[in-house]
Amino acid sequence: MQIPQSQYDNATAIRTDLGAIFVSLELSRATWLVTSLSPGGGEKMSKHVVQGGDVGELLSRFAHLQEKVRCRTGCVFPIITIQEAGLDGFWIHRVLQDHGVESHIVDAASIAASRRGRRAKTDRIDGETLVRTLLAFKRGEPRVCAMVRAPSPQEEDRRRVCRERRVLIAERVEHVNRIKGLLFAQGIGEYQPLRKDRRIRLDELRTGDGRALPPHLKAQILRELDRLELLLDHIAVVERERDLLVTAADENTTITRPAAMLCAIKGVGAEIAAVLCTEGLSRHFDNRRQVAAYAGLAPTPWQSGTIDREQGVSKAGNPRLRTTMIQLAWLWLRNQPSSALSEWFFHRVQSNGGRHKKSTIVALARKLLVALWKYVRLGVVIDGVAMKAA
């Protein structure tokens, strides 16, 4: 039976009968592009440009959209917005929610895109794509996109401690390597800039051909030591804040209780416990698959016809949590050799003839993350785990 063309058009038209005004925000430093689809306005999407950062003008545009729809339909419809997760963070999302606007933040990588070699990309096209994605999401279509759960301001602020320490450690490595490189070019390879007597030993150094350090080189290294010592002071301050975050007993046990439980495990220190709690384990997950996917440790199979191979982990989640879990997996083998997870790793590597250790350690990191999540959330103790002495 042939479907009439009019019925086919109605079936494929954009639905605007969900009782809301759907708005997408394409954000940039200079301008914000507001793309909207209103009830009673057909399938045409309207576009307006708002000056970047001007929230008052944005809210005025929303009020103008609602007034136009009220004059056209006689009803007042709420506004539902969508924006991509990006440099603006979550402050716009919080402002919209405070003004009664239903706001959603989407992971841009989760939106289906054309696979053509050259596809057009403009803010207008992206704005329309976001509106269609929001429509499909509100219709309840499965796996149409991945919405981001915005953290509270307190949760977002607690992450700063571990993230700042990671940045400071990277800067410390740069200064240490620069000092060692300058000295190695003079035939000096035993100098350690992180020792407490670094300035005294600097005066005693002699080049490979027996000369004292040239004055300009020594002055440059002294300035590098000044910056290095300032970094060491900042790292000490941040680590004290981290320890307070892990051990302090306050009314909010979302961070402190899981961190204390993790620190009681042998091989888990304050830094790893703080990163795991602030970056991952303080969030709500429905099942173990969501835990692994959030860390980017979920497998990505490639199956088509007779082709069936594994591409490795997705790496689409939190990179800080994933890196920490890989580090913890290696430490776990050293400090927890009798645990069930370590025995699984050793048996798996032995069955492969001692090969594929790196890929197996990633699988161990995924299993360990799920086990730690069950431990801090449900109190399920990991098999064979050794705890620290009281």
Short mmCIF file of C-alpha atoms in Angstrom, two decimals:
data_model
loop_
_atom_site.label_atom_id
_atom_site.label_comp_id
_atom_site.label_asym_id
_atom_site.label_seq_id
_atom_site.Cartn_x
_atom_site.Cartn_y
_atom_site.Cartn_z
CA MET A 1 0.00 0.00 0.00
CA GLN A 2 1.41 3.38 -1.00
CA ILE A 3 1.50 6.12 1.65
CA PRO A 4 0.05 9.45 0.48
CA GLN A 5 2.60 12.23 0.12
CA SER A 6 0.77 14.49 2.57
CA GLN A 7 0.76 11.78 5.24
CA TYR A 8 4.45 11.14 4.62
CA ASP A 9 5.26 14.83 5.01
CA ASN A 10 3.36 15.00 8.29
CA ALA A 11 5.20 11.97 9.61
CA THR A 12 8.62 13.41 8.84
CA ALA A 13 7.98 17.01 9.82
CA ILE A 14 9.59 18.49 12.91
CA ARG A 15 7.35 18.07 15.92
CA THR A 16 6.68 21.31 17.75
CA ASP A 17 3.74 20.09 19.82
CA LEU A 18 5.75 19.31 22.94
CA GLY A 19 4.46 22.42 24.65
CA ALA A 20 7.67 24.45 24.87
CA ILE A 21 9.94 26.85 23.03
CA PHE A 22 13.16 25.07 22.12
CA VAL A 23 16.26 27.24 22.06
CA SER A 24 19.90 26.47 21.30
CA LEU A 25 22.82 28.70 22.27
CA GLU A 26 25.97 28.86 20.17
CA LEU A 27 28.41 30.59 22.49
CA SER A 28 31.55 32.51 21.59
CA ARG A 29 33.52 35.33 23.17
CA ALA A 30 32.02 38.05 20.97
CA THR A 31 28.46 36.91 20.22
CA TRP A 32 25.86 34.35 21.22
CA LEU A 33 23.66 32.92 18.45
CA VAL A 34 20.15 32.14 19.71
CA THR A 35 18.28 29.64 17.50
CA SER A 36 14.68 28.95 18.46
CA LEU A 37 11.76 26.81 17.34
CA SER A 38 8.38 27.98 18.64
CA PRO A 39 4.95 26.31 18.70
CA GLY A 40 2.65 27.52 15.96
CA GLY A 41 5.48 28.88 13.89
CA GLY A 42 5.86 25.93 11.55
CA GLU A 43 9.20 24.31 10.88
CA LYS A 44 11.18 27.52 10.41
CA MET A 45 13.75 28.29 13.04
CA SER A 46 14.41 31.90 13.99
CA LYS A 47 17.91 33.15 14.71
CA HIS A 48 19.03 36.16 16.71
CA VAL A 49 22.48 37.38 17.76
CA VAL A 50 23.12 38.51 21.33
CA GLN A 51 26.30 40.16 22.55
CA GLY A 52 28.53 37.65 24.31
CA GLY A 53 28.18 37.71 28.09
CA ASP A 54 25.06 39.92 28.11
CA VAL A 55 22.67 37.79 30.16
CA GLY A 56 20.12 40.59 30.43
CA GLU A 57 19.79 40.83 26.66
CA LEU A 58 19.49 37.04 26.44
CA LEU A 59 16.66 36.95 28.98
CA SER A 60 14.95 39.83 27.14
CA ARG A 61 15.13 37.79 23.94
CA PHE A 62 13.51 34.85 25.74
CA ALA A 63 10.72 37.10 27.01
CA HIS A 64 10.20 38.44 23.50
CA LEU A 65 9.93 34.88 22.12
CA GLN A 66 7.35 33.96 24.75
CA GLU A 67 5.32 37.09 24.01
CA LYS A 68 5.28 36.36 20.26
CA VAL A 69 4.11 32.79 20.90
CA ARG A 70 1.43 34.05 23.32
CA CYS A 71 0.08 36.49 20.74
CA ARG A 72 0.07 33.74 18.11
CA THR A 73 -1.40 30.86 20.13
CA GLY A 74 -2.94 32.45 23.20
CA CYS A 75 -0.81 30.29 25.51
CA VAL A 76 2.36 30.88 27.49
CA PHE A 77 5.00 28.22 26.84
CA PRO A 78 8.15 27.54 28.90
CA ILE A 79 11.60 27.76 27.36
CA ILE A 80 13.98 24.80 27.11
CA THR A 81 17.57 25.57 26.17
CA ILE A 82 20.56 23.53 25.09
CA GLN A 83 24.22 24.45 24.78
CA GLU A 84 27.45 22.61 24.19
CA ALA A 85 29.91 22.00 27.01
CA GLY A 86 32.85 24.31 26.43
CA LEU A 87 35.00 27.14 27.74
CA ASP A 88 32.07 28.97 29.33
CA GLY A 89 31.71 26.28 31.94
CA PHE A 90 28.44 26.06 33.83
CA TRP A 91 27.74 29.64 34.90
CA ILE A 92 25.29 30.34 32.06
CA HIS A 93 23.47 27.10 32.86
CA ARG A 94 23.13 28.15 36.50
CA VAL A 95 21.89 31.64 35.59
CA LEU A 96 19.20 30.20 33.32
CA GLN A 97 18.07 27.75 35.97
CA ASP A 98 17.87 30.55 38.55
CA HIS A 99 15.48 32.37 36.19
CA GLY A 100 13.23 29.34 35.77
CA VAL A 101 14.55 28.20 32.39
CA GLU A 102 15.05 24.48 31.80
CA SER A 103 18.66 24.24 30.66
CA HIS A 104 20.64 21.32 29.24
CA ILE A 105 24.34 20.97 28.48
CA VAL A 106 25.27 18.42 25.82
CA ASP A 107 28.54 16.72 25.01
CA ALA A 108 29.20 17.93 21.47
CA ALA A 109 31.08 14.73 20.58
CA SER A 110 27.96 12.64 21.28
CA ILE A 111 25.85 14.32 18.56
CA ALA A 112 25.65 12.38 15.31
CA ALA A 113 27.34 14.19 12.41
CA SER A 114 27.67 13.64 8.69
CA ARG A 115 30.55 11.37 7.68
CA ARG A 116 31.27 13.21 4.44
CA GLY A 117 34.84 14.17 3.79
CA ARG A 118 33.93 17.85 3.55
CA ARG A 119 30.87 18.92 5.46
CA ALA A 120 29.66 22.45 6.00
CA LYS A 121 30.02 23.80 9.52
CA THR A 122 28.72 27.19 10.61
CA ASP A 123 27.13 28.55 13.76
CA ARG A 124 23.76 28.61 11.99
CA ILE A 125 24.01 24.93 11.04
CA ASP A 126 25.23 23.97 14.51
CA GLY A 127 22.41 25.93 16.14
CA GLU A 128 19.78 24.10 14.09
CA THR A 129 21.45 20.77 14.84
CA LEU A 130 21.29 21.49 18.56
CA VAL A 131 17.59 22.33 18.37
CA ARG A 132 16.84 19.08 16.54
CA THR A 133 18.93 17.19 19.09
CA LEU A 134 16.99 18.80 21.93
CA LEU A 135 13.69 17.87 20.27
CA ALA A 136 14.77 14.25 19.94
CA PHE A 137 16.01 14.19 23.53
CA LYS A 138 12.73 15.54 24.90
CA ARG A 139 10.80 13.03 22.78
CA GLY A 140 12.65 10.32 24.66
CA GLU A 141 14.64 8.90 21.77
CA PRO A 142 17.36 6.61 23.19
CA ARG A 143 21.05 7.44 22.78
CA VAL A 144 20.39 10.56 20.74
CA CYS A 145 23.05 12.45 22.72
CA ALA A 146 24.85 12.53 26.05
CA MET A 147 23.78 15.28 28.41
CA VAL A 148 26.34 16.60 30.89
CA ARG A 149 25.47 16.62 34.58
CA ALA A 150 26.46 20.05 35.83
CA PRO A 151 28.26 19.91 39.19
CA SER A 152 27.33 22.17 42.04
CA PRO A 153 29.58 25.19 42.70
CA GLN A 154 30.95 23.40 45.78
CA GLU A 155 31.79 20.24 43.80
CA GLU A 156 33.39 22.28 41.06
CA ASP A 157 35.48 24.22 43.57
CA ARG A 158 36.73 21.07 45.33
CA ARG A 159 38.23 19.84 42.06
CA ARG A 160 40.56 22.83 41.92
CA VAL A 161 42.91 21.51 44.58
CA CYS A 162 44.05 18.35 42.78
CA ARG A 163 43.99 20.01 39.37
CA GLU A 164 46.15 22.89 40.57
CA ARG A 165 48.64 20.45 42.10
CA ARG A 166 48.91 18.60 38.79
CA VAL A 167 49.70 21.88 37.00
CA LEU A 168 52.29 22.85 39.62
CA ILE A 169 53.97 19.45 39.42
CA ALA A 170 54.24 19.78 35.64
CA GLU A 171 55.82 23.23 36.03
CA ARG A 172 58.25 21.83 38.61
CA VAL A 173 59.35 19.14 36.19
CA GLU A 174 59.97 21.77 33.50
CA HIS A 175 62.22 23.86 35.76
CA VAL A 176 64.15 20.84 37.03
CA ASN A 177 64.74 19.57 33.50
CA ARG A 178 65.81 23.03 32.33
CA ILE A 179 68.40 23.32 35.12
CA LYS A 180 69.71 19.82 34.47
CA GLY A 181 69.92 20.52 30.75
CA LEU A 182 71.91 23.73 31.26
CA LEU A 183 74.39 21.95 33.52
CA PHE A 184 74.67 18.84 31.38
CA ALA A 185 75.84 21.02 28.49
CA GLN A 186 78.80 21.95 30.73
CA GLY A 187 79.63 18.35 31.61
CA ILE A 188 77.76 18.28 34.95
CA GLY A 189 75.29 15.46 35.39
CA GLU A 190 75.03 14.76 39.12
CA TYR A 191 73.31 17.96 40.29
CA GLN A 192 69.85 17.51 41.87
CA PRO A 193 67.81 20.77 41.99
CA LEU A 194 65.24 19.36 44.43
CA ARG A 195 67.74 18.76 47.25
CA LYS A 196 67.67 21.19 50.16
CA ASP A 197 71.37 22.04 49.73
CA ARG A 198 70.91 22.93 46.05
CA ARG A 199 72.33 26.46 46.39
CA ILE A 200 75.38 25.35 48.37
CA ARG A 201 76.17 22.60 45.90
CA LEU A 202 75.72 25.02 43.01
CA ASP A 203 78.69 27.06 44.30
CA GLU A 204 80.84 23.92 44.42
CA LEU A 205 80.14 22.76 40.85
CA ARG A 206 82.88 22.59 38.26
CA THR A 207 82.46 22.05 34.54
CA GLY A 208 83.71 18.98 32.76
CA ASP A 209 86.96 20.77 31.84
CA GLY A 210 87.56 21.97 35.43
CA ARG A 211 86.24 25.56 35.23
CA ALA A 212 83.85 27.31 37.59
CA LEU A 213 80.37 27.99 36.29
CA PRO A 214 80.24 30.98 33.93
CA PRO A 215 78.65 34.01 35.66
CA HIS A 216 75.70 34.43 33.31
CA LEU A 217 74.90 30.72 33.40
CA LYS A 218 75.06 30.69 37.18
CA ALA A 219 72.79 33.75 37.34
CA GLN A 220 70.27 32.06 35.06
CA ILE A 221 70.28 28.90 37.18
CA LEU A 222 69.81 30.98 40.34
CA ARG A 223 66.76 32.61 38.81
CA GLU A 224 65.47 29.17 37.87
CA LEU A 225 66.00 28.08 41.48
CA ASP A 226 64.02 31.10 42.69
CA ARG A 227 61.06 30.07 40.54
CA LEU A 228 61.51 26.43 41.56
CA GLU A 229 61.45 27.27 45.27
CA LEU A 230 58.34 29.38 44.79
CA LEU A 231 56.70 26.40 43.09
CA LEU A 232 57.73 24.12 45.96
CA ASP A 233 56.10 26.51 48.44
CA HIS A 234 52.89 26.57 46.37
CA ILE A 235 52.87 22.77 46.12
CA ALA A 236 53.21 22.49 49.90
CA VAL A 237 50.27 24.86 50.43
CA VAL A 238 48.09 22.98 47.93
CA GLU A 239 48.96 19.63 49.48
CA ARG A 240 47.93 20.93 52.91
CA GLU A 241 44.60 22.01 51.44
CA ARG A 242 44.24 18.58 49.85
CA ASP A 243 44.92 16.83 53.15
CA LEU A 244 42.29 18.99 54.85
CA LEU A 245 39.86 18.14 52.07
CA VAL A 246 40.45 14.42 52.59
CA THR A 247 40.54 14.30 56.40
CA ALA A 248 38.33 17.20 57.52
CA ALA A 249 35.08 16.13 59.14
CA ASP A 250 32.27 18.44 58.09
CA GLU A 251 28.59 18.17 57.39
CA ASN A 252 29.21 17.16 53.76
CA THR A 253 30.43 13.56 53.72
CA THR A 254 30.25 13.20 49.92
CA ILE A 255 34.03 13.67 49.74
CA THR A 256 35.44 13.00 53.21
CA ARG A 257 33.91 9.58 53.91
CA PRO A 258 34.86 7.93 50.59
CA ALA A 259 38.33 9.49 50.76
CA ALA A 260 38.89 8.13 54.25
CA MET A 261 37.76 4.68 53.11
CA LEU A 262 40.16 4.78 50.17
CA CYS A 263 43.09 5.98 52.29
CA ALA A 264 42.61 2.95 54.55
CA ILE A 265 43.58 0.67 51.64
CA LYS A 266 47.26 -0.18 51.37
CA GLY A 267 48.82 1.52 48.38
CA VAL A 268 46.28 4.36 48.14
CA GLY A 269 47.58 7.73 49.30
CA ALA A 270 45.97 11.08 49.91
CA GLU A 271 46.53 12.36 46.35
CA ILE A 272 44.98 9.34 44.63
CA ALA A 273 42.08 9.26 47.09
CA ALA A 274 41.38 12.96 46.55
CA VAL A 275 41.49 12.63 42.76
CA LEU A 276 39.22 9.58 42.74
CA CYS A 277 36.66 11.26 45.00
CA THR A 278 36.61 14.71 43.44
CA GLU A 279 36.78 13.55 39.82
CA GLY A 280 34.61 10.44 39.82
CA LEU A 281 33.46 8.54 42.88
CA SER A 282 31.51 11.48 44.33
CA ARG A 283 29.15 11.35 41.32
CA HIS A 284 26.06 9.17 41.00
CA PHE A 285 26.23 6.18 38.66
CA ASP A 286 23.48 3.68 37.99
CA ASN A 287 25.72 0.73 37.09
CA ARG A 288 29.33 -0.30 36.52
CA ARG A 289 29.14 0.43 32.79
CA GLN A 290 28.50 4.09 33.51
CA VAL A 291 31.48 4.13 35.88
CA ALA A 292 33.85 2.73 33.24
CA ALA A 293 32.41 4.96 30.50
CA TYR A 294 32.84 8.12 32.58
CA ALA A 295 36.55 7.36 33.01
CA GLY A 296 36.95 6.59 29.31
CA LEU A 297 37.86 2.98 30.11
CA ALA A 298 34.92 1.39 28.30
CA PRO A 299 35.81 -0.93 25.38
CA THR A 300 35.05 0.12 21.79
CA PRO A 301 34.43 -2.92 19.60
CA TRP A 302 34.41 -2.77 15.80
CA GLN A 303 31.98 -5.33 14.44
CA SER A 304 30.72 -5.50 10.86
CA GLY A 305 29.91 -8.76 9.14
CA THR A 306 32.82 -11.10 9.70
CA ILE A 307 35.00 -8.30 11.10
CA ASP A 308 35.22 -8.39 14.87
CA ARG A 309 38.08 -6.59 16.57
CA GLU A 310 38.65 -4.39 19.59
CA GLN A 311 39.83 -0.78 19.13
CA GLY A 312 40.85 -0.26 22.75
CA VAL A 313 39.28 1.98 25.35
CA SER A 314 37.19 4.92 24.22
CA LYS A 315 39.20 7.66 26.05
CA ALA A 316 36.00 9.72 25.88
CA GLY A 317 35.64 10.31 29.61
CA ASN A 318 37.47 12.18 32.35
CA PRO A 319 41.19 12.14 31.43
CA ARG A 320 42.37 12.93 34.97
CA LEU A 321 40.42 10.03 36.43
CA ARG A 322 41.62 7.68 33.69
CA THR A 323 45.28 8.62 34.16
CA THR A 324 45.03 8.21 37.93
CA MET A 325 43.44 4.78 37.57
CA ILE A 326 46.24 3.58 35.26
CA GLN A 327 48.79 4.74 37.83
CA LEU A 328 46.85 3.11 40.65
CA ALA A 329 46.63 -0.16 38.70
CA TRP A 330 50.44 -0.43 38.59
CA LEU A 331 50.67 0.47 42.28
CA TRP A 332 47.98 -2.10 43.04
CA LEU A 333 50.13 -4.92 41.67
CA ARG A 334 52.99 -3.86 43.92
CA ASN A 335 51.02 -3.26 47.14
CA GLN A 336 48.17 -5.79 46.71
CA PRO A 337 49.80 -8.86 45.10
CA SER A 338 47.48 -11.28 46.95
CA SER A 339 44.21 -9.63 45.93
CA ALA A 340 41.85 -11.27 43.47
CA LEU A 341 42.38 -8.49 40.92
CA SER A 342 46.17 -8.89 41.00
CA GLU A 343 45.88 -12.64 40.66
CA TRP A 344 43.60 -12.15 37.66
CA PHE A 345 46.19 -9.86 36.06
CA PHE A 346 49.09 -12.26 36.63
CA HIS A 347 47.09 -15.20 35.30
CA ARG A 348 45.99 -13.23 32.24
CA VAL A 349 49.54 -12.11 31.40
CA GLN A 350 50.93 -15.59 31.98
CA SER A 351 48.32 -17.13 29.67
CA ASN A 352 49.47 -14.68 26.95
CA GLY A 353 53.08 -15.73 27.36
CA GLY A 354 54.06 -12.58 29.25
CA ARG A 355 52.84 -10.26 26.51
CA HIS A 356 50.15 -7.54 26.36
CA LYS A 357 50.91 -6.15 29.82
CA LYS A 358 49.92 -2.60 28.85
CA SER A 359 46.53 -3.58 27.47
CA THR A 360 45.91 -5.86 30.43
CA ILE A 361 46.76 -3.11 32.92
CA VAL A 362 44.04 -0.97 31.32
CA ALA A 363 41.56 -3.79 31.86
CA LEU A 364 42.76 -4.05 35.46
CA ALA A 365 42.24 -0.29 35.90
CA ARG A 366 38.65 -0.65 34.68
CA LYS A 367 37.95 -3.57 37.04
CA LEU A 368 39.65 -1.75 39.92
CA LEU A 369 37.62 1.41 39.38
CA VAL A 370 34.36 -0.56 39.46
CA ALA A 371 35.52 -2.40 42.58
CA LEU A 372 36.41 0.85 44.36
CA TRP A 373 33.07 2.37 43.36
CA LYS A 374 31.26 -0.60 44.91
CA TYR A 375 33.48 -0.30 47.97
CA VAL A 376 32.78 3.38 48.71
CA ARG A 377 29.11 3.28 47.69
CA LEU A 378 27.92 -0.11 48.89
CA GLY A 379 30.67 -1.18 51.28
CA VAL A 380 31.60 -4.23 49.20
CA VAL A 381 35.16 -5.13 50.25
CA ILE A 382 37.51 -6.11 47.44
CA ASP A 383 38.55 -9.78 47.60
CA GLY A 384 41.93 -10.25 49.20
CA VAL A 385 42.57 -6.53 49.76
CA ALA A 386 45.13 -5.58 52.43
CA MET A 387 44.33 -2.62 54.67
CA LYS A 388 46.78 -0.25 56.30
CA ALA A 389 47.75 -0.88 59.91
CA ALA A 390 45.95 1.31 62.41
#
